[in-house]
mmCIF file of C-alpha atoms and ligand atoms in Angstrom:
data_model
loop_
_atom_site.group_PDB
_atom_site.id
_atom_site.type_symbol
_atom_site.label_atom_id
_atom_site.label_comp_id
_atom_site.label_asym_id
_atom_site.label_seq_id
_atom_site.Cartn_x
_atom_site.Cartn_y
_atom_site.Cartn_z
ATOM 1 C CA UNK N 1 0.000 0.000 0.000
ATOM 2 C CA UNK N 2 1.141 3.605 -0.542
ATOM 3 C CA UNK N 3 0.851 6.943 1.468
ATOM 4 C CA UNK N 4 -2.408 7.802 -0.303
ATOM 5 C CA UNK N 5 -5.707 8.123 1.163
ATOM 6 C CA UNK N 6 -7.484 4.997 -0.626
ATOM 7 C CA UNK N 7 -4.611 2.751 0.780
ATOM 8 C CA UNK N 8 -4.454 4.020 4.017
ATOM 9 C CA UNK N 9 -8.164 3.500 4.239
ATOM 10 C CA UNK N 10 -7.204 -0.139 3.302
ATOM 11 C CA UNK N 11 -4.226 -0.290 5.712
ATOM 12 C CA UNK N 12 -6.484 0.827 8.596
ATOM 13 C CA UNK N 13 -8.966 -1.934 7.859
ATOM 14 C CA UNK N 14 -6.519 -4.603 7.652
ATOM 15 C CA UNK N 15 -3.772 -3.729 9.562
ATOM 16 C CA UNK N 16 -2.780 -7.188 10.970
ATOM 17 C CA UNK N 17 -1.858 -8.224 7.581
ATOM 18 C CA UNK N 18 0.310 -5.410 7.082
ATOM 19 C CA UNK N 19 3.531 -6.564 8.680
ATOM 20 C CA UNK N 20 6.100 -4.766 6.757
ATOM 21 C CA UNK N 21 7.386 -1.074 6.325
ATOM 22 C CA UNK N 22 9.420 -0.064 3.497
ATOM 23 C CA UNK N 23 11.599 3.128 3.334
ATOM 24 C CA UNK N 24 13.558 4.269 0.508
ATOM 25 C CA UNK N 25 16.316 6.211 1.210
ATOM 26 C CA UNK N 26 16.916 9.141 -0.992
ATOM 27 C CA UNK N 27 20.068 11.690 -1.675
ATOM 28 C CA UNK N 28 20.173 14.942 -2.463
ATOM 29 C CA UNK N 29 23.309 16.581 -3.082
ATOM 30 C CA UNK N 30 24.487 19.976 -5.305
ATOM 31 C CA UNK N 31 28.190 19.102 -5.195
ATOM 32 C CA UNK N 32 30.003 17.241 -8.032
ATOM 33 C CA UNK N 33 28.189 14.185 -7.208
ATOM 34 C CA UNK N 34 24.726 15.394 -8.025
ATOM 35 C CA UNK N 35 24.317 13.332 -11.166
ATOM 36 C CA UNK N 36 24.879 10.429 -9.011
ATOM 37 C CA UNK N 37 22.711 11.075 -6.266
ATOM 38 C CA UNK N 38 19.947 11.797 -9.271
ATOM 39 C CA UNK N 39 20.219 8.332 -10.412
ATOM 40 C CA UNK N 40 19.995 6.834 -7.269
ATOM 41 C CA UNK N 41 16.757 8.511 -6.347
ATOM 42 C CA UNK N 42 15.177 7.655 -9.769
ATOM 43 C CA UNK N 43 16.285 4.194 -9.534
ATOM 44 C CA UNK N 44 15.208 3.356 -6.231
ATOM 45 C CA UNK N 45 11.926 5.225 -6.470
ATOM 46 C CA UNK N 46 11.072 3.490 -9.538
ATOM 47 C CA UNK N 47 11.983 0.170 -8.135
ATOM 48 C CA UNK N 48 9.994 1.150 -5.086
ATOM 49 C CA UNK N 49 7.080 1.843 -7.584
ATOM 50 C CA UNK N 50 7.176 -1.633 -8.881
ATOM 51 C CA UNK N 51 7.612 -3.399 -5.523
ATOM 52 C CA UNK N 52 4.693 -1.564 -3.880
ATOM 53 C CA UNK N 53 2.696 -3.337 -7.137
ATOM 54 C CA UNK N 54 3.862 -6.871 -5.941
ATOM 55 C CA UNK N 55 3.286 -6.866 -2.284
ATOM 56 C CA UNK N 56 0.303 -4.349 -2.074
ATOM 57 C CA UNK N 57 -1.203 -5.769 0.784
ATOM 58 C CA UNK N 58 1.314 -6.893 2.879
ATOM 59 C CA UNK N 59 4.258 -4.159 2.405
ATOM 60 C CA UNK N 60 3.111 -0.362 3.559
ATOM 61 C CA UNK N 61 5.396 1.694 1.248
ATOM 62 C CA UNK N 62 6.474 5.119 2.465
ATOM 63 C CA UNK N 63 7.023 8.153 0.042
ATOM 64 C CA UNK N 64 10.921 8.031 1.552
ATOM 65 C CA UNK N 65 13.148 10.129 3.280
ATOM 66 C CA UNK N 66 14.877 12.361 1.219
ATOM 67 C CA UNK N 67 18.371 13.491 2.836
ATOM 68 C CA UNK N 68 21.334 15.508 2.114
ATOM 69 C CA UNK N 69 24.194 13.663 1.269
ATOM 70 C CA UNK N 70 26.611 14.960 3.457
ATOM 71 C CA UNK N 71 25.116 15.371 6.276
ATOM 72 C CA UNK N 72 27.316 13.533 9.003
ATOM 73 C CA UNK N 73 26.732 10.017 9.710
ATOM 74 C CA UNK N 74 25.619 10.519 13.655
ATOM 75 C CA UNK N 75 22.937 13.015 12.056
ATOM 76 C CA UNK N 76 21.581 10.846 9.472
ATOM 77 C CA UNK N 77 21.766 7.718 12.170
ATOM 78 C CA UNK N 78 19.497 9.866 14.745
ATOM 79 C CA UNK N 79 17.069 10.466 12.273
ATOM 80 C CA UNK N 80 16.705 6.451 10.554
ATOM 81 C CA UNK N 81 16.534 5.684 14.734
ATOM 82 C CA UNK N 82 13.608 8.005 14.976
ATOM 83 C CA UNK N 83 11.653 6.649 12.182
ATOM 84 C CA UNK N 84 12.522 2.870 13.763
ATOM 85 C CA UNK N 85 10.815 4.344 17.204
ATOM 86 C CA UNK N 86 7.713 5.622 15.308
ATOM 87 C CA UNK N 87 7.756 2.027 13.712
ATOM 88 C CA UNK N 88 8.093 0.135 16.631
ATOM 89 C CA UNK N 89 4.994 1.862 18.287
ATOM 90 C CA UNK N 90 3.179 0.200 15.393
ATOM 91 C CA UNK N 91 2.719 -3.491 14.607
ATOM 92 C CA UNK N 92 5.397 -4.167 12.008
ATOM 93 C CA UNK N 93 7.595 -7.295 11.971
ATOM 94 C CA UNK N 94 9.484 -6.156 9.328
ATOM 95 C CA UNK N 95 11.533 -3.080 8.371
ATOM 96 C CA UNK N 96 13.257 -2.604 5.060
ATOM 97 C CA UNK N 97 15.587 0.110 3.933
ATOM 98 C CA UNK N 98 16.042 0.794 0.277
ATOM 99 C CA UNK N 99 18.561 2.784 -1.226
ATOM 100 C CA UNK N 100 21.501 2.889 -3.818
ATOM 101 C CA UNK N 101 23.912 5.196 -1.859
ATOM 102 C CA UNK N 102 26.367 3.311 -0.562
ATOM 103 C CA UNK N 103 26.915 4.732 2.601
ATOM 104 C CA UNK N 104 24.675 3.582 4.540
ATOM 105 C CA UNK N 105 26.603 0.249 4.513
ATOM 106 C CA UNK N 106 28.606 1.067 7.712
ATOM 107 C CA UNK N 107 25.861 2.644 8.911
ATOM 108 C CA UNK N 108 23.913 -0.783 9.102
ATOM 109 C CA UNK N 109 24.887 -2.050 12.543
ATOM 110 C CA UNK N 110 23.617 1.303 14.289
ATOM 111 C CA UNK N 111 19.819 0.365 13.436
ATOM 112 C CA UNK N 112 17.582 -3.096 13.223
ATOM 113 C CA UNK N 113 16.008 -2.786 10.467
ATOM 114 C CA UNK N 114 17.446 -4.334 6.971
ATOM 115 C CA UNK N 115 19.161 -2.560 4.923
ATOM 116 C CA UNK N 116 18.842 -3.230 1.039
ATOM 117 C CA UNK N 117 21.378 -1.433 -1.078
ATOM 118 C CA UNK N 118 20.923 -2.013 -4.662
ATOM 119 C CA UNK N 119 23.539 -0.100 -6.790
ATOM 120 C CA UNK N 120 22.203 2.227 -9.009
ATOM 121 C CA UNK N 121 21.899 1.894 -12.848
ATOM 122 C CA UNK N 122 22.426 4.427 -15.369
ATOM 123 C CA UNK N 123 18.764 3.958 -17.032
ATOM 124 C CA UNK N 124 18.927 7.617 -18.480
ATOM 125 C CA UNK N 125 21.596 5.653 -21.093
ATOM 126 C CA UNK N 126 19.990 2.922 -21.958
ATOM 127 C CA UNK N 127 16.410 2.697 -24.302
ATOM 128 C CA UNK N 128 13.266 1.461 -23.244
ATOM 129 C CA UNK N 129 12.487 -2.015 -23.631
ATOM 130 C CA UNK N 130 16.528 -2.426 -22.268
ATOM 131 C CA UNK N 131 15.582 -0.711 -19.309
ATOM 132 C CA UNK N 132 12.116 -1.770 -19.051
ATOM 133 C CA UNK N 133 14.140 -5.520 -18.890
ATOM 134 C CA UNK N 134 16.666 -4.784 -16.568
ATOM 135 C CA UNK N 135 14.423 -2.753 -13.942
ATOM 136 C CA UNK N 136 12.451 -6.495 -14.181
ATOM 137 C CA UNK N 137 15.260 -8.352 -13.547
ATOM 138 C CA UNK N 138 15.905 -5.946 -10.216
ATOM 139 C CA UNK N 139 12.650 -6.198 -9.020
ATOM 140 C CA UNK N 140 12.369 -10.003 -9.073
ATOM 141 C CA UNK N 141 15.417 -9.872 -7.097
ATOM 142 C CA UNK N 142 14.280 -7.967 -4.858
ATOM 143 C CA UNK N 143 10.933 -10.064 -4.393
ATOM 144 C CA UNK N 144 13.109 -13.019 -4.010
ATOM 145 C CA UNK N 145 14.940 -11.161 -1.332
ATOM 146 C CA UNK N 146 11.127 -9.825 0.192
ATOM 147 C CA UNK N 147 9.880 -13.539 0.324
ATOM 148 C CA UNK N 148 12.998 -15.510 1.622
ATOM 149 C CA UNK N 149 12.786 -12.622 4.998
ATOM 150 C CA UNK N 150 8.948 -13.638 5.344
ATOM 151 C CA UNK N 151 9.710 -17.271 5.144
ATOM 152 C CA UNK N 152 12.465 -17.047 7.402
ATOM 153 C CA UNK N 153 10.458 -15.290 10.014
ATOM 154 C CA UNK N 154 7.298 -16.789 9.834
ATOM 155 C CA UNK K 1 -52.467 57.640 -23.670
ATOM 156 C CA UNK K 2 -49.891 57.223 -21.104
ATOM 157 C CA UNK K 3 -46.397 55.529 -22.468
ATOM 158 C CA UNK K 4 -45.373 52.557 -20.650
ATOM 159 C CA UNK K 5 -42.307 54.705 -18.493
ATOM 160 C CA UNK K 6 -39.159 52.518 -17.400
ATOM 161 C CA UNK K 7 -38.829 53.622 -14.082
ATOM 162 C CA UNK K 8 -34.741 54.508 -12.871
ATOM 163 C CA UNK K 9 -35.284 51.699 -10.661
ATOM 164 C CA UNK K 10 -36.719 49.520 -12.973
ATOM 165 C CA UNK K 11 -34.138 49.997 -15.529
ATOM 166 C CA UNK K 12 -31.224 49.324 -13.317
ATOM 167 C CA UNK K 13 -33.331 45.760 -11.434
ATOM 168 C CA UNK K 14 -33.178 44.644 -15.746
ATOM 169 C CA UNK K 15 -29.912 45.175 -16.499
ATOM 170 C CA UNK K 16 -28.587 44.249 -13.218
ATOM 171 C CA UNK K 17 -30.688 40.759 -13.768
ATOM 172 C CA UNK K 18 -29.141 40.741 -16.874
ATOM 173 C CA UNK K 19 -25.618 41.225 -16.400
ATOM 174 C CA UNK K 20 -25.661 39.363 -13.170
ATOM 175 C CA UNK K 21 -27.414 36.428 -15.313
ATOM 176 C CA UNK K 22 -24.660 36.238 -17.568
ATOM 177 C CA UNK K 23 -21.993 36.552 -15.013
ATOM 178 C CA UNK K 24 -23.884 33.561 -12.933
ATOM 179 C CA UNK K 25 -23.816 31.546 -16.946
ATOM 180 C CA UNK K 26 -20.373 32.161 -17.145
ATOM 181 C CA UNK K 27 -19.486 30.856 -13.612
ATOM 182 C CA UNK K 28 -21.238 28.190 -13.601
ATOM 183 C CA UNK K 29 -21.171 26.836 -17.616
ATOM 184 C CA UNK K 30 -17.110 25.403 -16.624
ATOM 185 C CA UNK K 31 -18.418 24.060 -13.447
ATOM 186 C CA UNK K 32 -21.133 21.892 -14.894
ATOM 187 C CA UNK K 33 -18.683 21.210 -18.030
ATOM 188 C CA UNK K 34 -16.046 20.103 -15.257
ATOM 189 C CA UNK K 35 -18.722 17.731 -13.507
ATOM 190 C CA UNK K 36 -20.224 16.351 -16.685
ATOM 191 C CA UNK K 37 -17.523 15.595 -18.898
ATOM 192 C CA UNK K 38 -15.809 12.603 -17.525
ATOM 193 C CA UNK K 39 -18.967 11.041 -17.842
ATOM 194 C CA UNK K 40 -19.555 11.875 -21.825
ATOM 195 C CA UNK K 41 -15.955 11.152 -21.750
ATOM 196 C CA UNK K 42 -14.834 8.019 -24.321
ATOM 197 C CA UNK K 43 -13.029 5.826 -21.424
ATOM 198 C CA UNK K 44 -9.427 5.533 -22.862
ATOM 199 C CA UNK K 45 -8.658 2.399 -20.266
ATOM 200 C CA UNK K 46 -12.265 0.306 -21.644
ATOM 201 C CA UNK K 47 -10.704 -0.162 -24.930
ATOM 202 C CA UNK K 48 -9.007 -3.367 -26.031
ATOM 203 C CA UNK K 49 -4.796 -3.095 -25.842
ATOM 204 C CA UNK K 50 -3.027 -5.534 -27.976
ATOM 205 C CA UNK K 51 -0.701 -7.877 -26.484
ATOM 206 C CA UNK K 52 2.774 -9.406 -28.177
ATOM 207 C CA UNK K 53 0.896 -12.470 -27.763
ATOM 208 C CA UNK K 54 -0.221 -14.880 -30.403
ATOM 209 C CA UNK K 55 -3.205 -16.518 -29.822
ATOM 210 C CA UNK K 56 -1.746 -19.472 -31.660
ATOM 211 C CA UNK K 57 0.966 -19.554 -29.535
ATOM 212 C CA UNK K 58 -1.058 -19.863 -26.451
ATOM 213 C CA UNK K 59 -0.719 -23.494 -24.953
ATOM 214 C CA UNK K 60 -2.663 -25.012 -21.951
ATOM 215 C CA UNK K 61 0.289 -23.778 -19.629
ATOM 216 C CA UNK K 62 -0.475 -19.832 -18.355
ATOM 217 C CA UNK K 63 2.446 -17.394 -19.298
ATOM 218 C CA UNK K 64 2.553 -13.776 -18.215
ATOM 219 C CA UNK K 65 1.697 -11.415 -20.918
ATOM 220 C CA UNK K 66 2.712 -8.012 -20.391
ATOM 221 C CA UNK K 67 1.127 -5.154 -21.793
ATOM 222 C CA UNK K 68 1.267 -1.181 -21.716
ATOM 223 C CA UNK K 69 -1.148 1.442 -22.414
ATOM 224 C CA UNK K 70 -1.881 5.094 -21.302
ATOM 225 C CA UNK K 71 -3.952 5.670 -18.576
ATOM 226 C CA UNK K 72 -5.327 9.200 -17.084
ATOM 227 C CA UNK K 73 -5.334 10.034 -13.538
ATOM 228 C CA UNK K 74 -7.073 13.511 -13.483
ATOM 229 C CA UNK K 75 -5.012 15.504 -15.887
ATOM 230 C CA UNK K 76 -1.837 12.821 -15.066
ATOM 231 C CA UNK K 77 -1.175 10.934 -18.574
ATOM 232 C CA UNK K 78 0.948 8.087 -17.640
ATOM 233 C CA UNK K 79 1.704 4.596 -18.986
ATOM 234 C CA UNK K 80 0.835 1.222 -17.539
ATOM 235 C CA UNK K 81 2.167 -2.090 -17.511
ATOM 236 C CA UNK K 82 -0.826 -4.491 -16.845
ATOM 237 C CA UNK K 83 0.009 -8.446 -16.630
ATOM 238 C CA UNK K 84 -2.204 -11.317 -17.268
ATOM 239 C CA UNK K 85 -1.654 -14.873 -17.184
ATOM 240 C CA UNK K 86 -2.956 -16.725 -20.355
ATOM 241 C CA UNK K 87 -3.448 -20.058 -21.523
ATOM 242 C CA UNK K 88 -5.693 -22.033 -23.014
ATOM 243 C CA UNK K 89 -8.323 -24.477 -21.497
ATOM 244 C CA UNK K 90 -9.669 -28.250 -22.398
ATOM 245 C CA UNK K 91 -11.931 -26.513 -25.041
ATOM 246 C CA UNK K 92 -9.055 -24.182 -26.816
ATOM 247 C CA UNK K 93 -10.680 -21.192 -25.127
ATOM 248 C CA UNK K 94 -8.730 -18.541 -23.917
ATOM 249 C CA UNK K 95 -8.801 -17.459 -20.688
ATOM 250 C CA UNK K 96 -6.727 -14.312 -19.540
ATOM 251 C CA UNK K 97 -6.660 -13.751 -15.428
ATOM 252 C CA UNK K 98 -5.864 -11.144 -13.725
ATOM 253 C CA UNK K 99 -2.632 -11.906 -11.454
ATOM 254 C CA UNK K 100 -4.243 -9.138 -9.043
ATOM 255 C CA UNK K 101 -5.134 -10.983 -5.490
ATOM 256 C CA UNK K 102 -8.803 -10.897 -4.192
ATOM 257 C CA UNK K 103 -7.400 -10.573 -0.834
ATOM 258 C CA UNK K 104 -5.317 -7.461 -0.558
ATOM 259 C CA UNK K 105 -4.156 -6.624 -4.198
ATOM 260 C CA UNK K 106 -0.521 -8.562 -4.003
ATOM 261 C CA UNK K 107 0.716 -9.722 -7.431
ATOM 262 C CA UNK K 108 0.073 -13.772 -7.615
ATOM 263 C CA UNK K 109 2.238 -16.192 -9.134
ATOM 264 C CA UNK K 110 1.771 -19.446 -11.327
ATOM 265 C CA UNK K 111 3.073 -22.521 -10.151
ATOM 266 C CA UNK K 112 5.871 -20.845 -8.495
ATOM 267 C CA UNK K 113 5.084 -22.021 -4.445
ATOM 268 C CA UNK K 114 6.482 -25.428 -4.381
ATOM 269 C CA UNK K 115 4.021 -26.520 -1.610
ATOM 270 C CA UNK K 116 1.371 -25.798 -4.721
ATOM 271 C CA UNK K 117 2.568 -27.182 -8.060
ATOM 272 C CA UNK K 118 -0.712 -25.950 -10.740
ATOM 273 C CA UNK K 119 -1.954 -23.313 -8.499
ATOM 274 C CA UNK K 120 -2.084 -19.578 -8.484
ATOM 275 C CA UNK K 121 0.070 -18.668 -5.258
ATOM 276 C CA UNK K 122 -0.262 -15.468 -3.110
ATOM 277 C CA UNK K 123 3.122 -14.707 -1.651
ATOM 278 C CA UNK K 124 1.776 -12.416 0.850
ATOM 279 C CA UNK K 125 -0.596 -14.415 3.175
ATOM 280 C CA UNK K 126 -0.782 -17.877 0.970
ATOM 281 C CA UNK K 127 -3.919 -17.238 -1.141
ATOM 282 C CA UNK K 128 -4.303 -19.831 -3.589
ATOM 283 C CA UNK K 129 -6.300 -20.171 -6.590
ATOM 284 C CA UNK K 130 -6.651 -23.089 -9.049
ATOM 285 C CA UNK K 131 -6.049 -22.612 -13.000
ATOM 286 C CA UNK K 132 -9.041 -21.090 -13.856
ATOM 287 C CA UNK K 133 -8.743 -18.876 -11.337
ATOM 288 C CA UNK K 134 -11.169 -20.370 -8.303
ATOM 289 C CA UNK K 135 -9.846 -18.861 -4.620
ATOM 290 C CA UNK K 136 -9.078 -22.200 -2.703
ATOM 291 C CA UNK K 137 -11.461 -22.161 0.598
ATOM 292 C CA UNK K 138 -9.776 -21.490 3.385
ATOM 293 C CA UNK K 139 -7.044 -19.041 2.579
ATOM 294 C CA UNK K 140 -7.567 -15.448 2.459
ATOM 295 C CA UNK K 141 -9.303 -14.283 -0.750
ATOM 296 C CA UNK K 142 -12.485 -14.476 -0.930
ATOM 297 C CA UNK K 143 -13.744 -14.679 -4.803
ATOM 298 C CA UNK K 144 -11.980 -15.726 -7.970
ATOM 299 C CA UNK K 145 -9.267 -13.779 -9.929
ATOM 300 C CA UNK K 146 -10.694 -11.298 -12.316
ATOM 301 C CA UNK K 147 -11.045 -11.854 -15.692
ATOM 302 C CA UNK K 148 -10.124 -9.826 -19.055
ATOM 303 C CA UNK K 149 -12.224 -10.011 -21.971
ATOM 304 C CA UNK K 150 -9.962 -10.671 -24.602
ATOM 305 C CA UNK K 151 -10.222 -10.167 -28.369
ATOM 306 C CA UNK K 152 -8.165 -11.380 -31.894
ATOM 307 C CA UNK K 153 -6.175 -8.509 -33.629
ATOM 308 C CA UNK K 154 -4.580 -10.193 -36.581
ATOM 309 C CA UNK K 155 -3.620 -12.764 -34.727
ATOM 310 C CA UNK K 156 -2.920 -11.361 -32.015
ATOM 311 C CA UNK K 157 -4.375 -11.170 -28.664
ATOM 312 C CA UNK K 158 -6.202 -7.813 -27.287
ATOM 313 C CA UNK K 159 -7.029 -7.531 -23.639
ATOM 314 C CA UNK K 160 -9.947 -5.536 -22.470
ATOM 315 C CA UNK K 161 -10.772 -4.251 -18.826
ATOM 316 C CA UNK K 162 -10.463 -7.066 -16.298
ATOM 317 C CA UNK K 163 -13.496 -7.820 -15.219
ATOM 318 C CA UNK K 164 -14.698 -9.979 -11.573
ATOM 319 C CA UNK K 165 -15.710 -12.896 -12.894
ATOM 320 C CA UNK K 166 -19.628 -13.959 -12.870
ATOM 321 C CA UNK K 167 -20.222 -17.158 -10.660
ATOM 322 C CA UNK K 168 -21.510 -20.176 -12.555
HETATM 323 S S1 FES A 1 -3.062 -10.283 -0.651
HETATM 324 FE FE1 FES A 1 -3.089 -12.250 -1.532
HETATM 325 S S2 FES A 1 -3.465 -13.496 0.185
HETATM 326 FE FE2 FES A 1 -3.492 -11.513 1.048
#
C-alpha cells in the first residue's frame, strides 16, 4: 500500500496483515556528485514503484526520506533511529531500507532494520524495452529477497 | 395615452438581472462542463490493448503477458504495464486472469510455491487459486481472480478491462 488516502483507508482496515514497512532512502546533493545522487533517487523510487505493485497488501510503502548527502553520519543515524521508534509503536515485523547510496553500509549495525542497497543503474543511457528488462530483472530480485525474509520469520 | 415609463429603478433591477445572469452563466457553464464531462468522456482504459501475444501460440500452460497502455489520472497521462496470465483451457478457449489478489491486491504467481505445483500462489498471506482462477477455501481471498475479456487482432491477442468474474 502507498501513502495515499485509498490505501491508508485499506491499511487501517486490515492492519494485521500489514507486517512490513518499506523506506527508501533518498540523496540529495548539489556538489560534483549530483548526477549520481539523481540516479539513485530515480532508480530506487522506480523500483519502489514496482515493488509496492507486488506486495500491495502486505508491504506499507512510504514516500521516503529524502536526505542531504553529506550530512554527518551521527545526524543521518538519529534520524533512521527516529523513524525505527515511530515504527516500533506500530505493529510491524518487518523493516526494510532501500537505497543505492552506498553509505549507509557502515551505517547498518547502528539500526535493526534491513538494509537493502541495490547499486544504481544508469537507465537515463539505456532505451526502453533495455531498461524496461533490466528494472524487471531488479525487481524479481528484490521479491526473491522480500519472500525468503517472510519465510524465514514466519 | 400614457407611455409605458421605465422607471430609474426599474431599468437598473433589468440590467442588473441581466448582467448578473450572464456573469452567474459564465461561472457556472465550466463548473457543470467540469462535472459532466468525464462522464460523456470516451473511457481511454475500456478499450481493447493488444498484447505481443499470439493466440496461436497460447498453450494449456499460463504465461505472463505483459502489456502497456496510457492511462489518465485527473489531468496525469501516464503509462501502464498491466500483466495477465494466459493459456488455453480443455476446449481451446482462452482465458486471460488477472494476477491481481482478491485478498489485498498482491501480485500472484503461477506454479511458483512449491508446496502448490498448478496453483495460483499469493506470496503475501498464501492465497491460492486453481487454474481457472477459483480462490481455494480457506485461505484469504475471498472470490476468484478477475477476468479480461480478450479479443483477436490479426492474430494477435487484445485484452480488455479485467473484469470480476460472474459465478456459474
Ligand atoms: S493479498 Fe493475496 S493473500 Fe493476502
Amino acid at each position: 500500500m502507498k501513502w495515499v488516502a485509498n490505501d491508508i483507508d485499506m491499511y487501517l482496515g486490515a492492519k494485521e496483515y500489514v507486517d512490513t514497512i518499506v523506506l527508501p532512502l533518498f540523496p540529495i546533493s548539489f556538489g560534483d556528485d549530483i548526477k549520481q545522487t539523481t540516479s539513485m533517487t530515480e532508480f530506487i523510487s522506480l523500483l519502489s514503484i514496482q515493488l509496492e505493485r507486488q506486495f500491495k497488501g502486505r508491504i506499507l510503502m512510504l514516500p521516503g526520506y529524502t536526505y542531504i548527502k553529506n550530512n554527518p553520519d551521527n545526524v543521518l543515524i538519529d534520524d533512521i533511529k527516529r523513524w525505527e521508534a515511530e515504527f516500533q509503536n506500530q505493529s510491524f515485523n518487518h523493516v526494510f531500507y532501500l537505497t543505492s547510496d552506498s553509505d549507509w553500509r557502515t551505517r547498518e549495525e547502528s539500526f535493526e532494520g534491513s538494509l537493502i542497497w541495490l547499486p544504481s543503474l544508469p537507465l537515463e543511457s539505456m532505451d526502453e524495452k533495455y531498461r524496461n528488462s533490466i528494472l524487471e530483472d531488479q525487481v524479481q530480485q528484490l521479491i526473491h529477497l522480500f519472500v525468503k525474509k517472510w519465510q524465514n520469520n514466519d | 395615452m400614457s407611455k409605458q415609463r421605465v422607471t430609474r429603478r426599474q431599468f437598473l433591477n433589468y440590467t442588473l438581472t441581466g448582467v448578473g445572469g450572464f456573469m452567474a452563466a459564465g461561472m457556472l457553464m465550466p463548473m457543470v462542463r467540469f462535472a459532466v464531462d468525464p462522464v460523456l468522456q470516451h473511457n481511454a482504459a475500456g478499450d481493447y490493448v493488444v498484447t505481443d501475444k499470439k493466440i496461436s501460440e497460447i498453450t494449456a500452460e499460463p504465461v505472463r503477458v505483459d502489456f502497456t497502455f496510457e492511462q489518465k489520472d485527473a489531468w496525469y497521462t501516464s503509462e501502464v504495464t498491466n500483466t495477465a496470465w494466459v493459456y488455453k483451457d480443455e476446449n481451446g478457449e482462452v482465458i486471460a486472469l488477472s494476477p491481481i489478489c482478491k485478498h489485498l491486491g498482491c501480485t500472484v504467481d503461477w506454479n511458483k510455491d512449491k508446496a502448490n505445483p498448478e496453483h495460483f500462489y499469493c506470496p503475501c498471506h498464501g492465497g491460492l487459486y486453481t487454474k481457472d482462477g477459483t480462490n481455494v477455501p480457506g485461505t484469504p481471498p475471498a472470490a476468484p481472480l478477475d477476468v479480461y475479456p480478450f479479443k483477436e487482432v490479426d492474430g494477435y491477442l487484445a485484452l480488455g478491462k479485467a473484469e470480476p468474474r460472474k459465478e456459474a
